[in-house]
mmCIF file of C-alpha atoms in Angstrom:
data_model
loop_
_atom_site.group_PDB
_atom_site.id
_atom_site.type_symbol
_atom_site.label_atom_id
_atom_site.label_comp_id
_atom_site.label_asym_id
_atom_site.label_seq_id
_atom_site.Cartn_x
_atom_site.Cartn_y
_atom_site.Cartn_z
ATOM 1 C CA UNK Y 1 10.031 -10.467 6.753
ATOM 2 C CA UNK Y 2 7.166 -11.825 6.309
ATOM 3 C CA UNK Y 3 6.824 -12.577 9.264
ATOM 4 C CA UNK Y 4 8.963 -10.056 11.274
ATOM 5 C CA UNK Y 5 6.447 -7.561 9.516
ATOM 6 C CA UNK Y 6 3.597 -9.716 10.149
ATOM 7 C CA UNK Y 7 4.359 -9.832 14.435
ATOM 8 C CA UNK Y 8 5.475 -6.082 14.486
ATOM 9 C CA UNK Y 9 1.265 -5.879 13.292
ATOM 10 C CA UNK Y 10 0.913 -8.161 15.576
ATOM 11 C CA UNK Y 11 2.463 -6.004 18.471
ATOM 12 C CA UNK Y 12 1.428 -2.917 16.916
ATOM 13 C CA UNK Y 13 -2.385 -4.081 17.099
ATOM 14 C CA UNK Y 14 -2.649 -5.400 20.236
ATOM 15 C CA UNK Y 15 -0.780 -2.666 22.334
ATOM 16 C CA UNK Y 16 -3.145 0.551 20.522
ATOM 17 C CA UNK Y 17 -6.503 -1.764 21.550
ATOM 18 C CA UNK Y 18 -4.997 -0.664 24.979
ATOM 19 C CA UNK Y 19 -4.140 2.689 23.766
ATOM 20 C CA UNK Y 20 -6.587 5.675 24.914
ATOM 21 C CA UNK Y 21 -7.234 6.903 21.221
ATOM 22 C CA UNK Y 22 -7.583 10.932 22.064
ATOM 23 C CA UNK Y 23 -8.623 11.704 18.212
ATOM 24 C CA UNK Y 24 -10.269 10.479 15.895
ATOM 25 C CA UNK Y 25 -10.993 10.497 12.064
ATOM 26 C CA UNK Y 26 -11.560 9.582 8.665
ATOM 27 C CA UNK Y 27 -10.045 10.670 5.539
ATOM 28 C CA UNK Y 28 -10.187 10.261 1.335
ATOM 29 C CA UNK Y 29 -7.205 10.563 -0.814
ATOM 30 C CA UNK Y 30 -6.495 9.746 -4.389
ATOM 31 C CA UNK Y 31 -3.408 7.683 -5.293
ATOM 32 C CA UNK Y 32 -0.526 6.852 -8.114
ATOM 33 C CA UNK Y 33 0.207 3.460 -8.322
ATOM 34 C CA UNK Y 34 2.286 1.559 -10.097
ATOM 35 C CA UNK Y 35 4.994 -1.901 -9.033
ATOM 36 C CA UNK Y 36 8.409 -2.262 -9.477
ATOM 37 C CA UNK Y 37 8.270 -5.387 -11.592
ATOM 38 C CA UNK Y 38 11.068 -8.004 -12.959
ATOM 39 C CA UNK Y 39 11.427 -10.548 -14.636
ATOM 40 C CA UNK Y 40 14.148 -12.517 -13.391
ATOM 41 C CA UNK Y 41 15.976 -14.427 -16.274
ATOM 42 C CA UNK Y 42 15.449 -18.558 -15.491
ATOM 43 C CA UNK Y 43 19.044 -18.946 -17.596
ATOM 44 C CA UNK Y 44 21.040 -16.470 -16.605
ATOM 45 C CA UNK Y 45 19.932 -15.686 -13.365
ATOM 46 C CA UNK Y 46 19.577 -11.837 -14.418
ATOM 47 C CA UNK Y 47 16.141 -9.231 -12.896
ATOM 48 C CA UNK Y 48 14.938 -7.970 -15.800
ATOM 49 C CA UNK Y 49 13.603 -5.103 -15.212
ATOM 50 C CA UNK Y 50 10.171 -4.135 -17.346
ATOM 51 C CA UNK Y 51 8.250 -1.474 -18.485
ATOM 52 C CA UNK Y 52 5.598 0.158 -16.409
ATOM 53 C CA UNK Y 53 2.901 3.138 -16.136
ATOM 54 C CA UNK Y 54 0.439 4.147 -13.255
ATOM 55 C CA UNK Y 55 -2.979 3.858 -12.330
ATOM 56 C CA UNK Y 56 -4.608 6.227 -10.767
ATOM 57 C CA UNK Y 57 -7.085 4.720 -7.985
ATOM 58 C CA UNK Y 58 -8.468 6.394 -4.824
ATOM 59 C CA UNK Y 59 -8.751 5.501 -1.277
ATOM 60 C CA UNK Y 60 -10.812 6.317 2.573
ATOM 61 C CA UNK Y 61 -9.755 5.666 6.030
ATOM 62 C CA UNK Y 62 -10.707 5.687 9.768
ATOM 63 C CA UNK Y 63 -7.114 7.577 11.606
ATOM 64 C CA UNK Y 64 -6.215 6.974 15.104
ATOM 65 C CA UNK Y 65 -4.258 9.159 17.734
ATOM 66 C CA UNK Y 66 -2.833 8.575 21.231
ATOM 67 C CA UNK Y 67 -0.268 10.486 22.362
ATOM 68 C CA UNK Y 68 2.974 8.673 23.214
ATOM 69 C CA UNK Y 69 5.840 11.115 24.495
ATOM 70 C CA UNK Y 70 6.148 14.798 24.046
ATOM 71 C CA UNK Y 71 5.872 15.613 20.253
ATOM 72 C CA UNK Y 72 5.039 11.488 19.603
ATOM 73 C CA UNK Y 73 1.700 9.818 18.287
ATOM 74 C CA UNK Y 74 1.066 6.078 17.732
ATOM 75 C CA UNK Y 75 -1.578 7.201 14.487
ATOM 76 C CA UNK Y 76 -2.659 3.956 13.046
ATOM 77 C CA UNK Y 77 -4.603 3.458 10.117
ATOM 78 C CA UNK Y 78 -7.374 0.931 8.710
ATOM 79 C CA UNK Y 79 -8.853 1.577 5.718
ATOM 80 C CA UNK Y 80 -9.547 0.133 1.972
ATOM 81 C CA UNK Y 81 -7.062 0.824 -0.989
ATOM 82 C CA UNK Y 82 -8.012 0.717 -4.580
ATOM 83 C CA UNK Y 83 -4.179 0.532 -5.946
ATOM 84 C CA UNK Y 84 -2.560 -1.389 -9.442
ATOM 85 C CA UNK Y 85 0.197 -1.334 -12.085
ATOM 86 C CA UNK Y 86 0.049 -1.217 -16.158
ATOM 87 C CA UNK Y 87 3.329 -3.032 -17.279
ATOM 88 C CA UNK Y 88 4.395 -4.143 -20.586
ATOM 89 C CA UNK Y 89 6.219 -7.192 -20.845
ATOM 90 C CA UNK Y 90 10.277 -7.460 -22.752
ATOM 91 C CA UNK Y 91 9.377 -11.329 -23.577
ATOM 92 C CA UNK Y 92 6.594 -13.834 -24.343
ATOM 93 C CA UNK Y 93 3.717 -13.034 -26.132
ATOM 94 C CA UNK Y 94 1.385 -10.651 -23.535
ATOM 95 C CA UNK Y 95 1.386 -6.813 -24.832
ATOM 96 C CA UNK Y 96 0.378 -5.325 -21.781
ATOM 97 C CA UNK Y 97 -1.378 -5.965 -18.044
ATOM 98 C CA UNK Y 98 -3.041 -3.432 -16.883
ATOM 99 C CA UNK Y 99 -4.383 -4.834 -12.809
ATOM 100 C CA UNK Y 100 -5.696 -4.153 -10.571
ATOM 101 C CA UNK Y 101 -6.703 -4.063 -6.876
ATOM 102 C CA UNK Y 102 -8.896 -3.568 -4.264
ATOM 103 C CA UNK Y 103 -6.314 -3.778 -1.313
ATOM 104 C CA UNK Y 104 -7.703 -3.118 3.165
ATOM 105 C CA UNK Y 105 -5.162 -1.630 5.270
ATOM 106 C CA UNK Y 106 -3.929 -2.115 8.210
ATOM 107 C CA UNK Y 107 -1.232 0.933 9.103
ATOM 108 C CA UNK Y 108 -0.102 0.602 12.382
ATOM 109 C CA UNK Y 109 1.845 4.081 12.169
ATOM 110 C CA UNK Y 110 3.867 6.660 14.408
ATOM 111 C CA UNK Y 111 4.525 9.682 14.103
ATOM 112 C CA UNK Y 112 5.779 12.988 15.362
ATOM 113 C CA UNK Y 113 3.715 16.465 16.118
ATOM 114 C CA UNK Y 114 5.809 19.294 15.646
ATOM 115 C CA UNK Y 115 3.588 22.275 16.297
ATOM 116 C CA UNK Y 116 3.324 25.368 13.950
ATOM 117 C CA UNK Y 117 2.308 28.156 14.847
ATOM 118 C CA UNK Y 118 0.075 29.525 17.940
ATOM 119 C CA UNK Y 119 -3.290 27.963 17.025
ATOM 120 C CA UNK Y 120 -2.724 24.330 18.222
ATOM 121 C CA UNK Y 121 -1.705 23.805 13.831
ATOM 122 C CA UNK Y 122 0.511 20.878 13.630
ATOM 123 C CA UNK Y 123 3.451 19.217 10.889
ATOM 124 C CA UNK Y 124 3.218 15.818 11.165
ATOM 125 C CA UNK Y 125 5.785 13.037 10.227
ATOM 126 C CA UNK Y 126 4.668 9.489 9.976
ATOM 127 C CA UNK Y 127 5.922 5.987 9.411
ATOM 128 C CA UNK Y 128 5.321 2.050 9.698
ATOM 129 C CA UNK Y 129 4.271 -0.754 8.367
ATOM 130 C CA UNK Y 130 1.874 -1.934 6.228
ATOM 131 C CA UNK Y 131 -0.330 -4.773 6.123
ATOM 132 C CA UNK Y 132 -2.840 -4.943 3.279
ATOM 133 C CA UNK Y 133 -5.528 -8.057 2.579
ATOM 134 C CA UNK Y 134 -6.878 -8.173 -1.435
ATOM 135 C CA UNK Y 135 -9.876 -9.244 -1.655
ATOM 136 C CA UNK Y 136 -10.458 -8.624 -4.934
ATOM 137 C CA UNK Y 137 -8.746 -8.322 -7.788
ATOM 138 C CA UNK Y 138 -9.359 -7.476 -12.768
ATOM 139 C CA UNK Y 139 -6.450 -8.548 -14.677
ATOM 140 C CA UNK Y 140 -6.947 -7.766 -17.825
ATOM 141 C CA UNK Y 141 -4.720 -8.897 -20.711
ATOM 142 C CA UNK Y 142 -3.788 -7.750 -24.213
ATOM 143 C CA UNK Y 143 -1.937 -9.889 -26.921
ATOM 144 C CA UNK Y 144 -1.607 -9.241 -30.145
ATOM 145 C CA UNK Y 145 -5.692 -11.902 -30.782
ATOM 146 C CA UNK Y 146 -6.757 -9.018 -28.073
ATOM 147 C CA UNK Y 147 -7.610 -8.158 -25.480
ATOM 148 C CA UNK Y 148 -8.832 -9.976 -22.195
ATOM 149 C CA UNK Y 149 -9.923 -9.379 -18.644
ATOM 150 C CA UNK Y 150 -10.752 -11.917 -15.773
ATOM 151 C CA UNK Y 151 -10.804 -11.782 -11.801
ATOM 152 C CA UNK Y 152 -7.867 -12.071 -10.557
ATOM 153 C CA UNK Y 153 -7.236 -15.384 -8.145
ATOM 154 C CA UNK Y 154 -6.788 -13.753 -4.472
ATOM 155 C CA UNK Y 155 -5.753 -16.413 -2.678
ATOM 156 C CA UNK Y 156 -2.519 -17.486 -0.123
ATOM 157 C CA UNK Y 157 -1.928 -20.558 -2.740
ATOM 158 C CA UNK Y 158 -3.668 -18.637 -5.933
ATOM 159 C CA UNK Y 159 -1.806 -16.893 -8.499
ATOM 160 C CA UNK Y 160 -1.663 -13.895 -7.064
ATOM 161 C CA UNK Y 161 -0.782 -13.959 -2.980
ATOM 162 C CA UNK Y 162 -4.103 -12.262 -0.691
ATOM 163 C CA UNK Y 163 -1.145 -10.399 1.661
ATOM 164 C CA UNK Y 164 1.052 -6.841 -0.053
ATOM 165 C CA UNK Y 165 3.605 -6.276 2.920
ATOM 166 C CA UNK Y 166 5.248 -2.413 2.359
ATOM 167 C CA UNK Y 167 6.235 0.417 4.358
ATOM 168 C CA UNK Y 168 4.092 3.452 4.366
ATOM 169 C CA UNK Y 169 5.162 7.131 4.865
ATOM 170 C CA UNK Y 170 3.843 10.361 4.613
ATOM 171 C CA UNK Y 171 4.085 14.241 5.384
ATOM 172 C CA UNK Y 172 1.077 16.263 6.338
ATOM 173 C CA UNK Y 173 -0.384 19.793 7.515
ATOM 174 C CA UNK Y 174 -2.975 19.193 10.379
ATOM 175 C CA UNK Y 175 -4.715 21.823 12.062
ATOM 176 C CA UNK Y 176 -7.694 21.740 15.080
ATOM 177 C CA UNK Y 177 -10.471 20.335 12.707
ATOM 178 C CA UNK Y 178 -8.749 18.837 9.125
ATOM 179 C CA UNK Y 179 -5.742 18.228 7.373
ATOM 180 C CA UNK Y 180 -3.977 17.311 4.143
ATOM 181 C CA UNK Y 181 -0.841 15.083 3.876
ATOM 182 C CA UNK Y 182 1.347 12.995 0.849
ATOM 183 C CA UNK Y 183 2.015 9.512 2.263
ATOM 184 C CA UNK Y 184 4.025 7.526 -0.078
ATOM 185 C CA UNK Y 185 4.082 2.697 0.309
ATOM 186 C CA UNK Y 186 6.675 0.701 -0.347
ATOM 187 C CA UNK Y 187 5.439 -2.996 -1.067
ATOM 188 C CA UNK Y 188 8.115 -5.084 -0.596
ATOM 189 C CA UNK Y 189 6.728 -8.952 -1.191
ATOM 190 C CA UNK Y 190 6.271 -10.163 -4.283
ATOM 191 C CA UNK Y 191 2.625 -10.349 -3.899
ATOM 192 C CA UNK Y 192 2.961 -13.225 -7.275
ATOM 193 C CA UNK Y 193 3.221 -16.673 -6.182
ATOM 194 C CA UNK Y 194 3.915 -17.829 -9.721
ATOM 195 C CA UNK Y 195 6.850 -16.522 -9.718
ATOM 196 C CA UNK Y 196 8.489 -20.349 -9.166
ATOM 197 C CA UNK Y 197 6.662 -21.242 -12.913
ATOM 198 C CA UNK Y 198 6.859 -17.812 -14.530
ATOM 199 C CA UNK Y 199 9.978 -15.637 -12.481
ATOM 200 C CA UNK Y 200 7.424 -12.440 -11.934
ATOM 201 C CA UNK Y 201 8.608 -10.570 -9.643
ATOM 202 C CA UNK Y 202 6.171 -7.614 -8.995
ATOM 203 C CA UNK Y 203 6.149 -5.258 -5.686
ATOM 204 C CA UNK Y 204 3.078 -2.004 -5.435
ATOM 205 C CA UNK Y 205 4.203 1.357 -5.449
ATOM 206 C CA UNK Y 206 1.638 4.058 -3.990
ATOM 207 C CA UNK Y 207 1.509 7.810 -3.700
ATOM 208 C CA UNK Y 208 -1.473 10.028 -2.342
ATOM 209 C CA UNK Y 209 -2.600 12.895 -1.552
ATOM 210 C CA UNK Y 210 -5.211 12.132 1.624
ATOM 211 C CA UNK Y 211 -7.208 14.974 2.478
ATOM 212 C CA UNK Y 212 -9.304 14.796 6.426
ATOM 213 C CA UNK Y 213 -11.401 15.771 9.349
ATOM 214 C CA UNK Y 214 -11.219 15.441 13.173
ATOM 215 C CA UNK Y 215 -14.598 13.958 14.740
ATOM 216 C CA UNK Y 216 -12.573 14.607 18.302
#
């Protein structure tokens, strides 16, 4: 799965380097994020879903648009998002994990732009693969002894993975200059590199509300 996503994103990046973008926009967003967390019981091999909570976050990005065919557009974005998750394990001595991770996200999306009204307003539905690069993170652990905070060990062979792979979808209303859109990110990769030892499967989820402005 990871290789397929990386190849697909590489293709879109190469394609975008040759695309003639007719529109460029900036956007800022407020998001709420969490994760799908499962503990895999090593004895029974059963997946035990862990209770989770949402965290508030934010982000900003650049949006590029190039018409592809009729209503279809190539609409990649590159930006920053602060997301994370809270969950309370049903096993072990840790009472709560409260993690915040900072990502650079590349989303080579395709969009369908449907005209609305007579002023070039459009209803835009978009979707595409997402590649996130984790640049830093903070982990807050609560045990019966108290709460400790430390930097997350993020790397290809650290405690938490350097990459987050997923699918991003969105729907929005665009005027010639401004737009508002809602998005949903589904993480498909387990960002926990210690799965073989601690048996935790952690996959990001994020809802966002964005406001943007076309620079051209």
